[in-house]
CSV table of C-alpha atoms in Angstrom, one decimal:
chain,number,residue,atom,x,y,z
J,1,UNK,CA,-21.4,-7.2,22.4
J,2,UNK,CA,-25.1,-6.3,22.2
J,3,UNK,CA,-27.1,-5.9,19.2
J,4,UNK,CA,-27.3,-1.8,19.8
J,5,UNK,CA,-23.3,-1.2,20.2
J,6,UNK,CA,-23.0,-3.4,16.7
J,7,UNK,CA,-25.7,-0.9,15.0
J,8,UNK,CA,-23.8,1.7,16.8
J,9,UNK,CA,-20.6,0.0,15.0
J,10,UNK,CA,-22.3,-0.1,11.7
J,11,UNK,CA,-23.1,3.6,11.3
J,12,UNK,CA,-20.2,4.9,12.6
J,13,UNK,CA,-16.9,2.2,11.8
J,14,UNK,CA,-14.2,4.2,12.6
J,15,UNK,CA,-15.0,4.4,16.5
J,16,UNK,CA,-14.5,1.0,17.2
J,17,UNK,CA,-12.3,0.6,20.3
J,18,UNK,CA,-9.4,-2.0,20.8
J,19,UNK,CA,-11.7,-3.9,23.4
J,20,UNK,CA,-14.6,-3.9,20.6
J,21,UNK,CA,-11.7,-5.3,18.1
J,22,UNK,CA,-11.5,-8.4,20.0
J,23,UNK,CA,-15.1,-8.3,20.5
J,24,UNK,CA,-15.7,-8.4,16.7
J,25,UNK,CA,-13.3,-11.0,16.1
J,26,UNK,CA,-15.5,-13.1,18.0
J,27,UNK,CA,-18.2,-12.6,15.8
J,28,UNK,CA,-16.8,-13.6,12.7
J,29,UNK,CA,-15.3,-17.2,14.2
J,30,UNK,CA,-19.3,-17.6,14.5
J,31,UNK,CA,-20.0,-15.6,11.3
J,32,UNK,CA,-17.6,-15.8,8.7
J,33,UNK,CA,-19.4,-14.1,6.0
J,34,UNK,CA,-20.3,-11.3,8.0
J,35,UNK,CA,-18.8,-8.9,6.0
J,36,UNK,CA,-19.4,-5.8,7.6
J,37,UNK,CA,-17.9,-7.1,10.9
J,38,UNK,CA,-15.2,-7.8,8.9
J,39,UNK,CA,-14.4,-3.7,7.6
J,40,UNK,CA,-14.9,-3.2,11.7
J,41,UNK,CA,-12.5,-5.8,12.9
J,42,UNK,CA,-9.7,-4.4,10.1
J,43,UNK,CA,-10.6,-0.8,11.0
J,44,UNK,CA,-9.9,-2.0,14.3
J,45,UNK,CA,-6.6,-3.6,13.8
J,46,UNK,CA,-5.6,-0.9,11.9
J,47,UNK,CA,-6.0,1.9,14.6
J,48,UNK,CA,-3.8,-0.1,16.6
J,49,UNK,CA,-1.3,-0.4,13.9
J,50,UNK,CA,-1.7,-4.5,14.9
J,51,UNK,CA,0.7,-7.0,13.2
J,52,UNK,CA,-2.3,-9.0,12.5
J,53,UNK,CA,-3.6,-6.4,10.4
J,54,UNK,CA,-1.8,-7.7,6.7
J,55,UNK,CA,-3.4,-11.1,7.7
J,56,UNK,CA,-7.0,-9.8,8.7
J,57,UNK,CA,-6.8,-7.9,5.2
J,58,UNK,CA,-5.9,-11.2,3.5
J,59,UNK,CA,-8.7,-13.3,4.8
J,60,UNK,CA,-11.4,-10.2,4.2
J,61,UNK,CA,-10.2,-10.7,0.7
J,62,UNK,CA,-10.8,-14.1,0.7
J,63,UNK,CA,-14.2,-13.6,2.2
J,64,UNK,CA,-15.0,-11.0,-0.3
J,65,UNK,CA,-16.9,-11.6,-4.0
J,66,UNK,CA,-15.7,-7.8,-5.3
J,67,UNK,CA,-12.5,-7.1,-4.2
J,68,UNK,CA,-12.3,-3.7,-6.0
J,69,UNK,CA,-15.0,-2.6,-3.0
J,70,UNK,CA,-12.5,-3.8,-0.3
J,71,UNK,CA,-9.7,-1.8,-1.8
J,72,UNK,CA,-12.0,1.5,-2.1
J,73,UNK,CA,-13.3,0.6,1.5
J,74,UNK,CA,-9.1,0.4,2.6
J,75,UNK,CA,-8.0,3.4,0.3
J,76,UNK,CA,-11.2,5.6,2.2
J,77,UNK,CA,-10.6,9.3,3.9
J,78,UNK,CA,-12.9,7.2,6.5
J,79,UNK,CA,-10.8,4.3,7.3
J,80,UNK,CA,-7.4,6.2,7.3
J,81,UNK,CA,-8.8,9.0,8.9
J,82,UNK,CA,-7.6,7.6,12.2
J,83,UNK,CA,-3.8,9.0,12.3
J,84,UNK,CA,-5.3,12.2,11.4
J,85,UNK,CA,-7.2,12.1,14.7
J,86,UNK,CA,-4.6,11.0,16.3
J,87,UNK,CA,-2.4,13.6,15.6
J,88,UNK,CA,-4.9,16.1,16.4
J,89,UNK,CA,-5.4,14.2,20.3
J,90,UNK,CA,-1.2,14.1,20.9
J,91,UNK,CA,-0.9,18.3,19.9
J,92,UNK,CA,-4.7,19.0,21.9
J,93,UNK,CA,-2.5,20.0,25.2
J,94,UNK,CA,0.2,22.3,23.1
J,95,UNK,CA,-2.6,24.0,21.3
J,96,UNK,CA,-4.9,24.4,24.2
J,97,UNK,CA,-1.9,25.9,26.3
J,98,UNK,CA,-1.6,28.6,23.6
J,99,UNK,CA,-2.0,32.5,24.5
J,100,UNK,CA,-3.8,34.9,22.8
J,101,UNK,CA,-2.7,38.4,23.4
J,102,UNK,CA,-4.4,41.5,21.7
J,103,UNK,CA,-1.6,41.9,19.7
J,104,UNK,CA,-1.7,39.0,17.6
J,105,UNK,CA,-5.1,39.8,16.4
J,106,UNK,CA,-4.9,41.3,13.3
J,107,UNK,CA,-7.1,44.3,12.5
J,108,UNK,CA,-9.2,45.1,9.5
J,109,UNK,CA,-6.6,47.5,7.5
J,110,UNK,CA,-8.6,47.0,4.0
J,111,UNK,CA,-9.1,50.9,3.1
J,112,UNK,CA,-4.6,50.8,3.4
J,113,UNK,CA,-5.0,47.4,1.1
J,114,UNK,CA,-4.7,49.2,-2.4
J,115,UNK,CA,-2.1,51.4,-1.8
J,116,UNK,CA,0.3,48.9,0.5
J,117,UNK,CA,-0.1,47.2,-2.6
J,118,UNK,CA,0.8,49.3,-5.3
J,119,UNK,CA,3.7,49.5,-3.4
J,120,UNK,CA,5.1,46.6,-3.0
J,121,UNK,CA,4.5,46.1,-6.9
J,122,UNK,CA,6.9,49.3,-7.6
J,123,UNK,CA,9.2,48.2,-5.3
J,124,UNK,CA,9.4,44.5,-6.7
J,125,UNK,CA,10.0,45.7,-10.1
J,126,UNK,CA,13.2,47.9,-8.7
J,127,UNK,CA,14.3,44.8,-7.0
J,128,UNK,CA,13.6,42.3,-10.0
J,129,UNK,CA,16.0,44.5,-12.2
J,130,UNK,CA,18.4,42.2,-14.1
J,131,UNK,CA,21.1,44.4,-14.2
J,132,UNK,CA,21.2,44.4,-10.3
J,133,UNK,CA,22.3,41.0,-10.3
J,134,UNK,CA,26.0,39.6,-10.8
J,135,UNK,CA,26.5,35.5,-11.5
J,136,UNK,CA,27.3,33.7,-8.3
J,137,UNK,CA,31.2,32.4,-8.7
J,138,UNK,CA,31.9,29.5,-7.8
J,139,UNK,CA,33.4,28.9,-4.2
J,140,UNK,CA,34.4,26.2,-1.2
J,141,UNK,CA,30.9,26.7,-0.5
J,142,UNK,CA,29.5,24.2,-2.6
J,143,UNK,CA,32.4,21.9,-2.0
J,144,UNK,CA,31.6,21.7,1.8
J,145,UNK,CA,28.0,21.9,1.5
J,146,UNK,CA,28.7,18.3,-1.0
J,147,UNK,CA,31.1,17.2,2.0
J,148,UNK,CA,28.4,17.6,4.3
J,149,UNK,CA,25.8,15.3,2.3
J,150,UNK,CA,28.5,12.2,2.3
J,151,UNK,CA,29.1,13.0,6.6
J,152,UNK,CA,25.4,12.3,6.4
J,153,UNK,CA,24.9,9.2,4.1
J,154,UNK,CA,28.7,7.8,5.9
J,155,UNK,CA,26.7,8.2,9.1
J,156,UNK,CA,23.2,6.6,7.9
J,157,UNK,CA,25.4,3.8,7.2
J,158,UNK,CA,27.2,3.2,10.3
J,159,UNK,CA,24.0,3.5,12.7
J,160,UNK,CA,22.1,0.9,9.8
J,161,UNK,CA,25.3,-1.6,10.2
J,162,UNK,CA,25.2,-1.5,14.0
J,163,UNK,CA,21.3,-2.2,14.4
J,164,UNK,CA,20.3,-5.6,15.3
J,165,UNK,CA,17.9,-7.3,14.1
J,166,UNK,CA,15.1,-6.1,15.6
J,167,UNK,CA,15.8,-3.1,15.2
J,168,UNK,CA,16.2,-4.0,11.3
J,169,UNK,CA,12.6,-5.4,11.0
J,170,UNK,CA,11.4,-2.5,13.1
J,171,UNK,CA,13.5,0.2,10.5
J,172,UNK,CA,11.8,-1.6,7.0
J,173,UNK,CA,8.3,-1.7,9.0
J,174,UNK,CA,8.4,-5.1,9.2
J,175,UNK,CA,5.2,-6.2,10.5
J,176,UNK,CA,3.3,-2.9,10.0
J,177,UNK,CA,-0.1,-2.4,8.2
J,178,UNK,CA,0.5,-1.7,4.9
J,179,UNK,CA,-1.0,1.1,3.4
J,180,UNK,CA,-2.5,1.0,0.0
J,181,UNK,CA,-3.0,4.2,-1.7
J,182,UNK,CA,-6.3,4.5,-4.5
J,183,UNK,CA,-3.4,3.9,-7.3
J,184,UNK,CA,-2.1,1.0,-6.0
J,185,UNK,CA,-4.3,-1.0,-7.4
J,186,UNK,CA,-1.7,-3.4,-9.1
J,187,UNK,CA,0.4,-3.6,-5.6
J,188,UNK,CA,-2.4,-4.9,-3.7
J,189,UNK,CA,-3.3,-7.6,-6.3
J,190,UNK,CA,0.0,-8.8,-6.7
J,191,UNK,CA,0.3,-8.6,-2.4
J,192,UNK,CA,-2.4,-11.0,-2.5
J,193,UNK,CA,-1.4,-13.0,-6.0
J,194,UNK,CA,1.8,-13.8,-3.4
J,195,UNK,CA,0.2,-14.7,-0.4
J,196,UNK,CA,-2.5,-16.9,-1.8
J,197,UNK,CA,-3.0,-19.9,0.5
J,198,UNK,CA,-1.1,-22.9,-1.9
J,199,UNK,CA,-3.2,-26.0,-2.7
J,200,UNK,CA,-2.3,-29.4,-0.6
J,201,UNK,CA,-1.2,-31.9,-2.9
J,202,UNK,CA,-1.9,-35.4,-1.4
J,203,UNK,CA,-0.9,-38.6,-2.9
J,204,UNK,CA,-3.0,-41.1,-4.1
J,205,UNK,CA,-1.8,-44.5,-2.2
J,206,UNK,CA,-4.4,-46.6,-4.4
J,207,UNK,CA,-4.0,-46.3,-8.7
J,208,UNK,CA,-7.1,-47.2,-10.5
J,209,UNK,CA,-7.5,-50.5,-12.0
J,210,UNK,CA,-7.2,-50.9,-15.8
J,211,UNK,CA,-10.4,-51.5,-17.3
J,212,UNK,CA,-10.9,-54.7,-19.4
J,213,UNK,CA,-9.8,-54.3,-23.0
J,214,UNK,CA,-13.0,-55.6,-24.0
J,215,UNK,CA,-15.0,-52.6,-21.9
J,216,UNK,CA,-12.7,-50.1,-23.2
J,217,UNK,CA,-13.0,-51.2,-27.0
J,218,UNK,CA,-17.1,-51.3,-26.4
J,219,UNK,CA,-17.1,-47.9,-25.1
J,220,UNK,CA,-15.0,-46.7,-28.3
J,221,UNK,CA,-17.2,-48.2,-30.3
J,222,UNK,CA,-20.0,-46.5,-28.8
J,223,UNK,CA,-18.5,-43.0,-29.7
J,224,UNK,CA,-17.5,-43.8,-33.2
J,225,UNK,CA,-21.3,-44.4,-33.6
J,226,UNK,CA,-22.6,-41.0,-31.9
J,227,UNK,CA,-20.1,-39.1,-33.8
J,228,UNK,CA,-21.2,-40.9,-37.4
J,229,UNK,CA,-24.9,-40.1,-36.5
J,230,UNK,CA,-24.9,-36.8,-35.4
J,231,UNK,CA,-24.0,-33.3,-37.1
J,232,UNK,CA,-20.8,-31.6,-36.6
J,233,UNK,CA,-21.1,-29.3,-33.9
J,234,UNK,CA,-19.7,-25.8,-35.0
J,235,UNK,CA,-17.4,-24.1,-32.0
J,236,UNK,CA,-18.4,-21.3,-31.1
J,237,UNK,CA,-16.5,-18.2,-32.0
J,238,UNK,CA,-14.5,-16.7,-29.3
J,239,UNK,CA,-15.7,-12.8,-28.3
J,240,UNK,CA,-13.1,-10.4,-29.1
J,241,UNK,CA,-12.0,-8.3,-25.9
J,242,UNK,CA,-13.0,-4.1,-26.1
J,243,UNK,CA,-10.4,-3.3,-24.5
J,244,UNK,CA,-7.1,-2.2,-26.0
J,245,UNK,CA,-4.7,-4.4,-25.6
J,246,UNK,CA,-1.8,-2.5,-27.2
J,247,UNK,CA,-1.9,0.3,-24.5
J,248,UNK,CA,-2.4,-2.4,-21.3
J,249,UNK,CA,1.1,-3.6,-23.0
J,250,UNK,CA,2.6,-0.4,-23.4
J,251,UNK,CA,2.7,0.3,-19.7
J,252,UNK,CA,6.4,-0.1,-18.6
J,253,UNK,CA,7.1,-2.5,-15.0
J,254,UNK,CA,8.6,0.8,-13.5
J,255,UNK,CA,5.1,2.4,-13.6
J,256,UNK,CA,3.9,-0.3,-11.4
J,257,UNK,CA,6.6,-0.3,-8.8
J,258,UNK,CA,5.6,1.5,-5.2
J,259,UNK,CA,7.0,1.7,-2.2
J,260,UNK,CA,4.6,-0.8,-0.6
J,261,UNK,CA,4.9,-3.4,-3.5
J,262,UNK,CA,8.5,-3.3,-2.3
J,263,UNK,CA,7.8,-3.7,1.5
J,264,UNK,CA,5.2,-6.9,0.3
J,265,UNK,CA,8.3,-8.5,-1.0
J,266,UNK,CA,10.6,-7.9,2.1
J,267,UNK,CA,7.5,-9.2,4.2
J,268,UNK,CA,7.5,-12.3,1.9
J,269,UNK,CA,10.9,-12.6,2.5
J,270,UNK,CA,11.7,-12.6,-1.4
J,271,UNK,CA,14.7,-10.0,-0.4
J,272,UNK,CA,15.9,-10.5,-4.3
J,273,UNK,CA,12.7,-8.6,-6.0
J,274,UNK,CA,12.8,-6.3,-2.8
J,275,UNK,CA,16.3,-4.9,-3.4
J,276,UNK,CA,15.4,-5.3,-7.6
J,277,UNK,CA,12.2,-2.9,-6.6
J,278,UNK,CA,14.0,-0.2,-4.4
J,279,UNK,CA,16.5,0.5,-7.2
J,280,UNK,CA,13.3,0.7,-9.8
J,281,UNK,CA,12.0,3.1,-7.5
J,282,UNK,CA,15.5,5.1,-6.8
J,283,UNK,CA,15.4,5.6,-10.4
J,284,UNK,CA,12.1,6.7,-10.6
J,285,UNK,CA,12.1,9.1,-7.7
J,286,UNK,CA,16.0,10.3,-7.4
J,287,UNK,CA,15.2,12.5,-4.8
J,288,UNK,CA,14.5,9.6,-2.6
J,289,UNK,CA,17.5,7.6,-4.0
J,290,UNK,CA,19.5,8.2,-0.4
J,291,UNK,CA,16.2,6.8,1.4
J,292,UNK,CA,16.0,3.7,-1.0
J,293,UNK,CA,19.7,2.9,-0.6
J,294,UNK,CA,19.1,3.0,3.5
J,295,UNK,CA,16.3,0.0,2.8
J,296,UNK,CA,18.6,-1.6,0.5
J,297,UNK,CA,21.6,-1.8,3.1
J,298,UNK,CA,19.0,-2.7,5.8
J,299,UNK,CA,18.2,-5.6,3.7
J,300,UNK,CA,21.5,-7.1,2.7
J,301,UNK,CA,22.0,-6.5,7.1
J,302,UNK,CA,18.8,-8.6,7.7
J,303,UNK,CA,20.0,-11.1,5.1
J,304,UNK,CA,23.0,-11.8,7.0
């Protein structure tokens, strides 16, 4: 890559092509702290939807002193505005093969406006008259309609039970970006509380040698008479935090749940706070409930 495609890159990110992406990644196993390679190379992975996308994002983090300007930078109109364009390329043919005829263009009718609208008001206050309506009894209607609904859920469950598991990973987006949204600020620290490389612990073969009593009692000695010489030193008092901590305890777990804090935890394999989290979140959006109980069969299917 030459120096005038990465200025190119710089100014405008959210061109970067696959073939670039690869490009970039080169650049950062020679400069790691590059950090502005680094938005490139995730806004990269990203358009292509990579599975080394959720990795990328954890080692940017890693890289990064202030991750609050990597979460704005991932929670951006600019570096999700790829699926938008996207969209836009796959309906360009439909929408170009559209026809115009003269009749579809409206015409300027505003001198008609006033009156068209006057009445339509006189007729909506005819047809809003309460007396005009009856109450709606009670029929069969609502019994199929109910019927209906369990068909659907009975069938959702028979097509999740037959899926491999492939096809399992693929339906919980196993794999996939994840996509942080500019409340989710607690999901993505917690993603990356989880992930955090673990320490090695090595053993030490060789313990240390016990000093000489005589060497140990000198060196008491030694502070006894430092401490007897010199002033008490006062501690200093601790500062007292501004912020209140009442209300930061107030906030209930369920206010924290997402949708993608519960996809970090299937990805981590922790399929116990996964399943926990959907019903949180089937709870706290009931419309979704039938959706959240499709995740939560997937997982028990994945588990077995």
């Amino acid at each position: 890559m030459t120096s005038q495609e990465l200025t190119d890159l710089l100014q405008i990110p959210q061109l970067v092509s696959p073939k670039q992406t690869y490009m970039l990644r080169d650049i950062l196993d020679e400069f790691p702290y590059f950090q502005s390679a680094r938005a490139m190379f995730l806004k990269g992975l990203k358009n292509t939807e990579s599975f080394k996308y959720n990795q990328a994002l954890k080692v940017t983090a890693a890289y990064t002193s202030d991750r609050s300007i990597l979460f704005d930078f991932i929670t951006s109109d600019t570096f999700n505005q790829n699926e938008i364009s996207q969209y836009i390329k796959q309906n360009a043919d439909y929408i170009n093969g559209l026809e115009v005829l003269m009749e579809d263009i409206s015409v300027d009718t505003t001198g008609d406006v006033d009156q068209t609208l006057k009445q339509h008001i006189e007729d909506t206050v005819v047809i809003l008259d309460p007396d005009l309506f009856q109450p709606k009894k009670d029929d069969a209607g609502t019994e199929n309609s109910e019927l209906k609904e369990e068909e659907e859920i009975n069938k959702k469950t028979v097509s999740i039970s037959n899926l491999d598991k492939k096809e399992i990973e693929s339906f919980l987006n196993i794999g996939k970006p994840f996509q942080f949204a500019k409340t989710e600020t607690h999901s993505f620290n917690e993603w990356l509380n989880i992930s955090k490389f673990k320490p090695i612990k090595r053993e030490i073969e060789d313990s240390p040698k016990e000093e000489p009593n005589l060497e140990r009692a000198k060196k008491f000695e030694l502070i006894d008479k430092f401490i007897s010489k010199n002033p008490k030193l006062e501690a200093k008092k601790a500062k007292t935090s501004s912020h209140n901590i009442a209300k930061a305890q107030m906030i209930q777990p369920e206010a924290l749940m997402t949708e993608t804090l519960a996809r970090i935890y299937v990805e981590q394999k922790n399929y116990k706070k996964a399943i926990q989290s959907y019903k949180i979140l089937s709870l706290k959006y009931p419309e979704k409930s039938g959706f959240f109980a499709d995740q939560i069969k997937a997982i028990h299917k994945l588990q077995e």
